[in-house]
XYZ file of C-alpha atoms in Angstrom:
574
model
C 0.000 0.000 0.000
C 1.535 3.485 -0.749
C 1.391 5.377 2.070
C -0.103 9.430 1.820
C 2.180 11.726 1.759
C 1.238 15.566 2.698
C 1.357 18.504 0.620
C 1.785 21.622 2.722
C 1.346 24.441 0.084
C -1.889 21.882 -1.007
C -3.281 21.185 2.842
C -2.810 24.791 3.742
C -4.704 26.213 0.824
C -7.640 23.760 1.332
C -7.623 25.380 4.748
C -7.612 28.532 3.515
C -10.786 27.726 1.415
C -12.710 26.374 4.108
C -12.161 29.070 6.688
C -13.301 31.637 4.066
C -16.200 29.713 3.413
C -17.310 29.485 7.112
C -15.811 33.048 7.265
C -18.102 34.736 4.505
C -14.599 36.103 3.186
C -14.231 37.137 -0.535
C -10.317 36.448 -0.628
C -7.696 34.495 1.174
C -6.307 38.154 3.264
C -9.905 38.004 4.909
C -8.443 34.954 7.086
C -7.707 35.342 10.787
C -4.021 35.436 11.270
C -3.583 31.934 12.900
C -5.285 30.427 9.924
C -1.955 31.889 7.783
C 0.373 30.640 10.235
C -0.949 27.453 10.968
C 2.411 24.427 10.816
C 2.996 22.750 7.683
C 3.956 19.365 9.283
C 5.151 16.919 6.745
C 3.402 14.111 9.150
C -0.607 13.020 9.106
C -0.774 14.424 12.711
C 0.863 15.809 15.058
C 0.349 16.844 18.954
C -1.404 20.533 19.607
C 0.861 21.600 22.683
C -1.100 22.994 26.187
C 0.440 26.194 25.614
C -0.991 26.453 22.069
C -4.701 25.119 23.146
C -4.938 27.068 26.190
C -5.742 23.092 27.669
C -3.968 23.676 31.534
C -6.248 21.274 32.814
C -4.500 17.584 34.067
C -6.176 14.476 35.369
C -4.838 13.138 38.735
C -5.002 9.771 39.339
C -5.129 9.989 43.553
C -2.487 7.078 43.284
C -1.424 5.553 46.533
C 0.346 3.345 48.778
C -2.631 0.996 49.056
C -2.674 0.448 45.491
C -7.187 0.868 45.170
C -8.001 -0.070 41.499
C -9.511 2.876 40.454
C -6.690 5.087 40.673
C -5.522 3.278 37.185
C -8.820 2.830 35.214
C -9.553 6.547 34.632
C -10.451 8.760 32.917
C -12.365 9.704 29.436
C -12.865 12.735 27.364
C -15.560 13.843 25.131
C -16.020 16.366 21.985
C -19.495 18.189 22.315
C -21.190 21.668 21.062
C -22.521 22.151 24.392
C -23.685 25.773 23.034
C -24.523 24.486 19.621
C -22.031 27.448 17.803
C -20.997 24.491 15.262
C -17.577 24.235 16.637
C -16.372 21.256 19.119
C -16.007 22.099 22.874
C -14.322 19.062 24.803
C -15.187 17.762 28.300
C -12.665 15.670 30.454
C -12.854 13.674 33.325
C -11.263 14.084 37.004
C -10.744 11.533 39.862
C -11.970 13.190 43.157
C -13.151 12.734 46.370
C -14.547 9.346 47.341
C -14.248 6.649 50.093
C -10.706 6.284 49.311
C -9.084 9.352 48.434
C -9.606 12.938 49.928
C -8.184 15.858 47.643
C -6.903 18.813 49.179
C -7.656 20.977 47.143
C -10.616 19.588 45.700
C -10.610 18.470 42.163
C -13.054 18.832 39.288
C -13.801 18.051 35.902
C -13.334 20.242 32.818
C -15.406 21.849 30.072
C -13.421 23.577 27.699
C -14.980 26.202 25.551
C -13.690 26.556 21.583
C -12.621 29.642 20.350
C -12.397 29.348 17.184
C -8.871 30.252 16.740
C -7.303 26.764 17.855
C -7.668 27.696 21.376
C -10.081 27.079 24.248
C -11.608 28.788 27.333
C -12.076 26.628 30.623
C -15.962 27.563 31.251
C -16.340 24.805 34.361
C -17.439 27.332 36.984
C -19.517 28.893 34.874
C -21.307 26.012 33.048
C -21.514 24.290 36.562
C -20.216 20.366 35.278
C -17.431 20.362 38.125
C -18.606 17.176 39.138
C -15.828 16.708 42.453
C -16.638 12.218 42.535
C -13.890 9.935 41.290
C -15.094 10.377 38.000
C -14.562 7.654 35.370
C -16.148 8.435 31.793
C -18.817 10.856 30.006
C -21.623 9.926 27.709
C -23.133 12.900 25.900
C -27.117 13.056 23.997
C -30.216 15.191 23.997
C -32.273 13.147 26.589
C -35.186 15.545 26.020
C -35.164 16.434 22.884
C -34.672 19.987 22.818
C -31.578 19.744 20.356
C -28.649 21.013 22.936
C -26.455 18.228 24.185
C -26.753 16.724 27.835
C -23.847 15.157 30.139
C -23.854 12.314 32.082
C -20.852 11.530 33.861
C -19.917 7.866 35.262
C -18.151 7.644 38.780
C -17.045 5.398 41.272
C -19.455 6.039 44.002
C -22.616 7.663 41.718
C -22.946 9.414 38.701
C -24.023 12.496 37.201
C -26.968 13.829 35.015
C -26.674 17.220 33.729
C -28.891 18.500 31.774
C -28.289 20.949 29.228
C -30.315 24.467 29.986
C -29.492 26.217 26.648
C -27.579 28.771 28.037
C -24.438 28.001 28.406
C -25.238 26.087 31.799
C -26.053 23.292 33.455
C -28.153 21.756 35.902
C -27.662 18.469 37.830
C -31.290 16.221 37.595
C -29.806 13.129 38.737
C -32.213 12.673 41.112
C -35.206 13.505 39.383
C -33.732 11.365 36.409
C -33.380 8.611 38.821
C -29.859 7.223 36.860
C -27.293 7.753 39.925
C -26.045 3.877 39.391
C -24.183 3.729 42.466
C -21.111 1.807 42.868
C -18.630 1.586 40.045
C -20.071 2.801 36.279
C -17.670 3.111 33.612
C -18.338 3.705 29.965
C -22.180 4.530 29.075
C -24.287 4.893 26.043
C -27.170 6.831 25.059
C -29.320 4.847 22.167
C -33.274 4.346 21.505
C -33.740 0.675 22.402
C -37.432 0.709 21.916
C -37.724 2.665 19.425
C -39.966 4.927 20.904
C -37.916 8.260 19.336
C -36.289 8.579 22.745
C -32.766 8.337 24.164
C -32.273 5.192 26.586
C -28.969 5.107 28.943
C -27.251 2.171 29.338
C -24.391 2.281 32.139
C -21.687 -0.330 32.382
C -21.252 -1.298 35.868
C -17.181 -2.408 36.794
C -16.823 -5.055 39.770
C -18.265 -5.034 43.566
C -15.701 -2.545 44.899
C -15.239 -0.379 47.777
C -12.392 0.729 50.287
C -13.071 -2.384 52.826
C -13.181 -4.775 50.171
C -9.591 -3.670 48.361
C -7.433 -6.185 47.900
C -4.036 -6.682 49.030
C -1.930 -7.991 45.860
C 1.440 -8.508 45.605
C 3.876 -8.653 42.221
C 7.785 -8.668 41.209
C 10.939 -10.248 43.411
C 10.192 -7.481 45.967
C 6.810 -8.786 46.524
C 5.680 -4.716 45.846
C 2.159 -3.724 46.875
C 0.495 -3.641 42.848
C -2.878 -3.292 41.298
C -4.938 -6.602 41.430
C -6.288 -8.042 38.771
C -9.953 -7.864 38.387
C -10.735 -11.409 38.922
C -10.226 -11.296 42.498
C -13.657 -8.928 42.181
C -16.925 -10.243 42.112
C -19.018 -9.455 38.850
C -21.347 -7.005 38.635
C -24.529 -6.342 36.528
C -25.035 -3.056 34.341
C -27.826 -1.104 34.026
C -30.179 -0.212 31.562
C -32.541 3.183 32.208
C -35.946 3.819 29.968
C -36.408 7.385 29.059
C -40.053 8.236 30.510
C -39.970 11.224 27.997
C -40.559 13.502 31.252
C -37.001 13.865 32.368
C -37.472 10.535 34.693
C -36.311 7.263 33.607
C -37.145 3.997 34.517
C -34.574 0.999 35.575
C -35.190 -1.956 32.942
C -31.943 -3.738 34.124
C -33.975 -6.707 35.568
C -36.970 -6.980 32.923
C -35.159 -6.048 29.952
C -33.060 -9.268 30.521
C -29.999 -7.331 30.745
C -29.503 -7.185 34.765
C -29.611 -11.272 34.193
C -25.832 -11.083 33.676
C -23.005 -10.092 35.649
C -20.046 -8.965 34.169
C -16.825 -7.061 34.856
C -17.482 -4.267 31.844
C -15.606 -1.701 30.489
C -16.489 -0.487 27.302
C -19.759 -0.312 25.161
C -21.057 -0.093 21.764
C -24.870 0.411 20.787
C -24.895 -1.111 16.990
C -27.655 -3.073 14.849
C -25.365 -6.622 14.263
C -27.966 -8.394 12.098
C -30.498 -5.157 10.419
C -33.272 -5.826 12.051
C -34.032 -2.240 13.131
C -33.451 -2.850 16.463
C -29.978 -1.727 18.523
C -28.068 -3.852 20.098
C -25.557 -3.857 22.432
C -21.588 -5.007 22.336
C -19.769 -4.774 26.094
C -16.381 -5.430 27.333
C -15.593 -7.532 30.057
C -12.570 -7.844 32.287
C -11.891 -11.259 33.330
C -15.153 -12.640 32.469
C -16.717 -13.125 29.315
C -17.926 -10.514 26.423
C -21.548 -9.477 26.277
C -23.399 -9.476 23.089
C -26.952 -8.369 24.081
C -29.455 -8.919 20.806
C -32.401 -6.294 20.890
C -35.532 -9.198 20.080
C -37.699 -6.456 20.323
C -40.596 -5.628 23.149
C -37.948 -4.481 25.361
C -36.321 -8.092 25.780
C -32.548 -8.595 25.655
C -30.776 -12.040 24.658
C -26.960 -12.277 25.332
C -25.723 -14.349 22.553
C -22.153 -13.432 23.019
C -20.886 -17.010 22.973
C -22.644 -18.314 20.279
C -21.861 -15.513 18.072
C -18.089 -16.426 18.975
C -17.625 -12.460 20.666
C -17.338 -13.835 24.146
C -13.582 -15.967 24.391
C -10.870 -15.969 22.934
C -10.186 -18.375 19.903
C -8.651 -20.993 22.776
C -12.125 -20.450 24.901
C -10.533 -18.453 27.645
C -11.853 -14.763 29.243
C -10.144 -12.131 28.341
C -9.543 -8.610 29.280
C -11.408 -6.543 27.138
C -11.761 -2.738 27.529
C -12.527 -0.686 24.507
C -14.420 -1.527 21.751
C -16.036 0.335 18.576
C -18.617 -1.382 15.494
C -18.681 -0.321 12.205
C -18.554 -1.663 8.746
C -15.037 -2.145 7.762
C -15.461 -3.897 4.721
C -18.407 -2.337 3.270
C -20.525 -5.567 2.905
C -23.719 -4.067 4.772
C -22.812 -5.479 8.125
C -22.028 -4.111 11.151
C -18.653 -5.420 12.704
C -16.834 -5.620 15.998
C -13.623 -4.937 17.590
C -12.492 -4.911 21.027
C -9.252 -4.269 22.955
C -7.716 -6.395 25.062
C -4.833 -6.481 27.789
C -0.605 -8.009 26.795
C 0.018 -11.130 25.217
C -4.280 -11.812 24.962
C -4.105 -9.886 21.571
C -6.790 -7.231 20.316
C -9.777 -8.686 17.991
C -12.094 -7.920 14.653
C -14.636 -9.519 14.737
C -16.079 -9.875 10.922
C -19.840 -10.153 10.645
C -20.856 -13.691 9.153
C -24.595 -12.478 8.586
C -26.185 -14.896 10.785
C -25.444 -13.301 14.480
C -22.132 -15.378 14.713
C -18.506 -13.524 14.022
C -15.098 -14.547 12.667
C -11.929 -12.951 14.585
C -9.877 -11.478 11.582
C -7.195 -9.625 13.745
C -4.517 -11.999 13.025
C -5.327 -12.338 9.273
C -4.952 -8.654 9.441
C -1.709 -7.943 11.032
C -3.397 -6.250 13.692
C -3.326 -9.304 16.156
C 0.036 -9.842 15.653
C 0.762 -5.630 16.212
C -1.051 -5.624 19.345
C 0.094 -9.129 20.946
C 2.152 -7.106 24.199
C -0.026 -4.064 24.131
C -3.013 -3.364 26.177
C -5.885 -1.405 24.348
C -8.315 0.998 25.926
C -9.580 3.949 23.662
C -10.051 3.313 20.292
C -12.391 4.650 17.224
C -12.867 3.329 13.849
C -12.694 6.440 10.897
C -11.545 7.754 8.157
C -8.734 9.812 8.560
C -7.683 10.784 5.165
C -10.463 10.964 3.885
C -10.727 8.275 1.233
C -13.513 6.747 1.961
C -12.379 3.685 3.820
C -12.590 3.359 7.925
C -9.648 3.094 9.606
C -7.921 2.316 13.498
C -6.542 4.461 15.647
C -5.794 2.804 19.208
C -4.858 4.282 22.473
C -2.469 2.263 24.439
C -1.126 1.483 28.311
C -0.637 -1.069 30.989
C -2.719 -0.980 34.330
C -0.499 -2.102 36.126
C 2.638 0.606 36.788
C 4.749 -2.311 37.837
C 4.500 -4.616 35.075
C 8.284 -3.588 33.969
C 9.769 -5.083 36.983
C 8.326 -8.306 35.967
C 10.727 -8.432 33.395
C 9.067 -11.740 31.841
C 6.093 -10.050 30.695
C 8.119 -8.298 27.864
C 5.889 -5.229 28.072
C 6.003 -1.469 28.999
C 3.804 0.351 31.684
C 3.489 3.558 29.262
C 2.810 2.605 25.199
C 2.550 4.136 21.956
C -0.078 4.977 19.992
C -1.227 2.558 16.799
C -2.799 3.747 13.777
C -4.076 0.915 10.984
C -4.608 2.554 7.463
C -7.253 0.348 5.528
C -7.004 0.610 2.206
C -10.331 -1.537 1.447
C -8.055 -4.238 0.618
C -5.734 -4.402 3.852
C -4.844 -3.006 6.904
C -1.222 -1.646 7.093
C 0.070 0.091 10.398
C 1.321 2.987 9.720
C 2.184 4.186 13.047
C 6.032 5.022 12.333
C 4.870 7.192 9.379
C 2.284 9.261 10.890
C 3.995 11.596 12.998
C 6.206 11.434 16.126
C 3.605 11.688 18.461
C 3.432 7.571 17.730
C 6.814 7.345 19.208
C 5.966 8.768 22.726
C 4.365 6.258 25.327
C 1.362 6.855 27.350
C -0.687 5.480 30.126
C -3.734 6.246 27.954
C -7.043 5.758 28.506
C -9.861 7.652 27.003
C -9.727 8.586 23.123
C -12.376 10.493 21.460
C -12.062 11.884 17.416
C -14.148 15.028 16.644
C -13.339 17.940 14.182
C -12.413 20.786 16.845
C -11.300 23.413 13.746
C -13.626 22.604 11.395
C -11.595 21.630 8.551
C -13.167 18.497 7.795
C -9.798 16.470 9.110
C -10.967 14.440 11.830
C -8.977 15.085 14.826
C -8.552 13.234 18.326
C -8.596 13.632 22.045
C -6.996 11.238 24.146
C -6.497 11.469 27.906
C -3.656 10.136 30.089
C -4.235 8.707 33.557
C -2.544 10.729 36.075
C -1.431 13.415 33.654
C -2.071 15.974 30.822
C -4.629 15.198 28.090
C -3.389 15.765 24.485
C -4.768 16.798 20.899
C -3.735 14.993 17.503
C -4.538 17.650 14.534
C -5.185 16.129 11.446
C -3.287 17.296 9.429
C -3.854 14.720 5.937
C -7.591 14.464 5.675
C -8.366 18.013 4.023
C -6.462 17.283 0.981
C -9.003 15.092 -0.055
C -13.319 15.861 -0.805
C -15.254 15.602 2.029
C -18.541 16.385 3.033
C -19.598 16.734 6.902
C -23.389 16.194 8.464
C -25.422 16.642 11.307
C -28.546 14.630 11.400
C -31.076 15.433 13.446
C -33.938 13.278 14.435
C -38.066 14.470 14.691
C -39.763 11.432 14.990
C -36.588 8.972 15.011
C -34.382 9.698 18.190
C -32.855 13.431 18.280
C -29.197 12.094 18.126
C -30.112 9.822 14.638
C -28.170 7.169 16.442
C -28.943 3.970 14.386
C -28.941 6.196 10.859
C -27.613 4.366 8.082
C -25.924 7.277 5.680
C -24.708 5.622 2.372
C -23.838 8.231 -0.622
C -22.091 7.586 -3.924
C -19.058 9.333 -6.068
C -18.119 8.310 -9.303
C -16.901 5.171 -8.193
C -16.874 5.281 -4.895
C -20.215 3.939 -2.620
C -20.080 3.906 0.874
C -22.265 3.141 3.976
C -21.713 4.371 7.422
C -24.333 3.669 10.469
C -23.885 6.236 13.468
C -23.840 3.812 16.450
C -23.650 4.856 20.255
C -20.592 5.128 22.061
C -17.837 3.074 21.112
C -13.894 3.455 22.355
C -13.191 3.750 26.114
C -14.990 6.242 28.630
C -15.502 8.468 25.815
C -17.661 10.309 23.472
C -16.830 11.831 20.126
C -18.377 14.489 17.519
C -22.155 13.723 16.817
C -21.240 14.937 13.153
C -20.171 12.298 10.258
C -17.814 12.983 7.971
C -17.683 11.624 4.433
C -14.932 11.176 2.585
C -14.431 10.838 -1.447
C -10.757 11.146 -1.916
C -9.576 13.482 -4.837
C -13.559 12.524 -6.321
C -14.720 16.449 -7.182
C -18.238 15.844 -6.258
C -20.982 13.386 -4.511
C -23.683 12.259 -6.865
C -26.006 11.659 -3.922
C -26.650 10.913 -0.113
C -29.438 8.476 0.980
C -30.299 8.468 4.733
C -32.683 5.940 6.194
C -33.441 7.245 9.676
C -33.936 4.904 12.455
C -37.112 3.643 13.710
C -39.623 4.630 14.695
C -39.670 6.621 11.524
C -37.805 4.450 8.923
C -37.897 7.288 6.620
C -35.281 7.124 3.704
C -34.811 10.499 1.809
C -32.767 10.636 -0.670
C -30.468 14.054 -1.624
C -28.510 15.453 -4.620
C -26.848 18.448 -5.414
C -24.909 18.272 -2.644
C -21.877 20.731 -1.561
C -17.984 19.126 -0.876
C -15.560 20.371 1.996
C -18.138 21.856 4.469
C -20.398 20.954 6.952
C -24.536 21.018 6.525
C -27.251 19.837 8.562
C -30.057 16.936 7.789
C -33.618 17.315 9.526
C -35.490 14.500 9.296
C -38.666 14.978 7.072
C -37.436 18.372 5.620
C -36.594 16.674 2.715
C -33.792 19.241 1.834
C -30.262 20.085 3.815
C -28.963 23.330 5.146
């Protein structure tokens, strides 16, 4: 596979272009003066430094002598419009106060406002999303429909509703919500699973875990106080909330079939795995076994997980899984799987066989063999250059800070990043080329990809446990066509989640489905971008809107390299 090389003088014209667009400029001297000087790195991305963001923020960890197990799972990140200005804000995720750990001073989460410019305003105080729990990950979705993004915010302890209030703040309705989840949440979804045109929550729940029931674990020649391993934990079932459509919700766990299981979960994924209209749910287990809940409709759950051959490894054995992401990575109409697992247990893609079972293609790919000593958390499935074609970007790092003293293992406590390129033939990693962020190790956790400068180059968020967050700008994908879109649901959900978008170009036809969720404590961009590589123009855009409307419209004459907006039943874009 040849692997894209930049143009500068090409990706800082198409720039150039777009800005004035968005600008209403007549001529490229109309552009604000950071737009002229922005770097020409030869590399697909590159890191956007703290003192260029205006990012001061850092996540502390609260680690310890005692070793609890939280101090190493956290935290996420999200991209949101909270003030619906059509530019990316971000939101990240603290530890604080709990049974465990007292900061002095307190801590609190983030919400970072976007300026525009390539910098960002902390508005926490202000929008009132401090939060101050030992705060895991963030789910974001307009709960009640009035088309301006709402938080929730998973903790150890209980967790957070805010809703949005339209002006620029927020207001905690956890209790009149009735979703606190106590005990450990983790990742959570928003997704309609009745198809009623509402937002459902589901909340992964981690193992039975509080201060008097820590563990005391041992590892290396010096027999060193470390981080236990989840197994030692008793299971846990997850929740699943029904929205009441008047800003209560009701906890399904139980009837829904769902509380039936108890698992150890990390990540989660709302996706339709065999088109029947219906989502479906994909979790990630620690220790214990994968989830694959099938929506059968009339609020019922069934986990098929082993059947469908999601649940064990290919030698039958639990592994560690922690993020995971669905999409259709080789554009036969299916939705696939992948999920991220801990050293020498290997990461998997699963490949949709059609008939609610899955092959595990990760070795046949390279990408099993790639991964075999890391340990995966955030990752996200899309299209960074802008060719049309989904690909991997992973977010790496041990749990357990001692694991280099067990020199055995073979594997680092901080890893690099991993980025697959898929050509629609093959996956090639193409880490070492794409910039030298890749050769820098993390203890990464969350990763979320949003557009934060508008340029249609999809760009990511990933946050570090215990230290600063970072940016990757995208620097590759505006030197191809693209087209961005925001689809908003009237009778369908408000979020569109379960849309399938499929549009043609010349000889290019895609399909993308917007699922829930997916990577690691973590939300991204609501928007989808399409790609058409060096393709001038789409020929046309077919959306089929998820139930209960099941509306398809159908749209032509449609712009490249800018963002519109899709209402559902309009029948035109803007």
């Amino acid at each position: 596979m040849k692997i894209p090389i930049l143009n500068p003088q090409a990706l800082l014209q198409s720039r150039r272009r777009f800005l004035a667009s968005i600008l209403g400029a007549a001529a490229a001297g109309a552009i604000p003066r950071w737009a002229r000087a922005l770097p020409q790195s030869p590399y697909p991305f590159e890191e956007v430094l703290a003192t260029t963001s205006g990012i001061t923020w850092k996540h502390v960890a609260g680690k310890s002598a005692e070793k609890y197990l939280p101090e190493t799972t956290g935290a996420g990140c999200a991209f949101l419009d909270y003030d619906n200005d059509g530019w990316m804000d971000l939101y990240l995720v603290n530890s604080g106060a709990c049974d465990f750990f007292t900061p002095t001073p307190p801590l609190r989460n983030a919400l970072y406002h976007n300026n525009r410019d390539g910098t960002f305003t902390d508005v926490t105080e202000k929008a009132g999303v401090g939060a101050g729990g030992f705060g895991q990950g963030v789910a974001v979705g307009d709960y009640n429909g009035d088309c301006f993004p709402d938080l929730y915010v998973t903790q150890y302890g209980k967790s957070i509703l805010y809703r949005n209030n339209g002006d620029g703040t927020f207001t905690d309705v956890t209790g009149k919500a009735g979703v606190a989840a106590p005990g450990w949440a983790s990742s959570a979804v928003w997704f309609d699973y009745d198809n009623d045109g509402r937002l459902d929550l589901f909340v992964c729940r981690f193992v039975d875990f509080d201060k008097a029931k820590s563990k005391d674990c041992h590892a290396g020649e010096d027999a060193k106080r470390g981080y236990c391993i989840p197994h030692l934990y008793r299971p846990m079932a997850s929740w699943l909330f029904h929205n009441n459509g008047d800003g209560t919700f009701t906890d399904v766990s139980k009837s829904s079939g769902i509380g039936n299981y108890l698992g150890k979960a990390w990540g989660v994924v709302a996706t339709d795995i065999n088109n029947d209209g219906r989502m479906d749910l994909f979790v990630a287990n620690d220790t214990v076994a994968n989830f694959l809940f099938a929506n059968r409709g009339n609020g019922r759950f069934e986990e098929i997980g082993t059947q469908a051959g999601v649940a064990y490894s290919a030698e039958g054995r639990p592994r560690s899984g922690m993020g995971l992401d669905s999409a259709d990575v080789n554009q036969d109409g299916w939705m696939d799987l992948f999920v991220a697992n801990i050293d020498h247990e290997m990461y998997s893609l699963y490949q949709n066989n059609h008939d609610e079972t899955f092959d595990d293609q990760a070795l046949a790919t390279g990408i099993g063999a790639a991964t075999r000593l890391m340990s995966g958390w955030g990752l996200k499935f899309f299209d960074y250059d802008n060719d049309g074609n989904l690909d991997l970007l992973l977010a790496n790092g041990n749990p357990d800070d001692l694991i280099e003293e067990l020199s055995h293992h073979q594997v680092g406590y901080r890893e690099p990043l991993l980025l697959f390129h898929n050509s629609g033939k093959a996956w090639t990693n193409v880490s070492a080329q794409s910039g030298p962020i890749f050769s820098k190790p993390f203890s990464a956790r969350g990763l979320a990809i949003g557009d934060f400068n508008n340029d249609g180059a999809v760009d990511v968020l990933i946050s570090v446990n215990d230290d600063t967050p970072f940016f990757l700008r995208n620097n590759i994908g505006a030197q191809n066509h693209w087209l961005g879109i925001t689809l908003v649901g009237k009778k369908a959900n408000p979020d569109a989640i379960g849309a399938r978008v499929t549009y043609q170009a010349g000889d290019l036809k895609r399909s993308r489905m917007k699922v829930g969720g997916g990577s690691y404590l973590s939300y991204h961009d609501p928007r989808i971008v399409l790609g058409i590589g060096k393709r001038p123009k789409l020929d046309w855009l077919e959306v089929k809107w998820p139930q209960p409307s099941g509306r398809v419209e159908r749209f032509t004459d449609l712009p490249v390299d800018r963002y519109i907006t899709i209402v559902e039943g309009q029948g035109k874009w803007k």
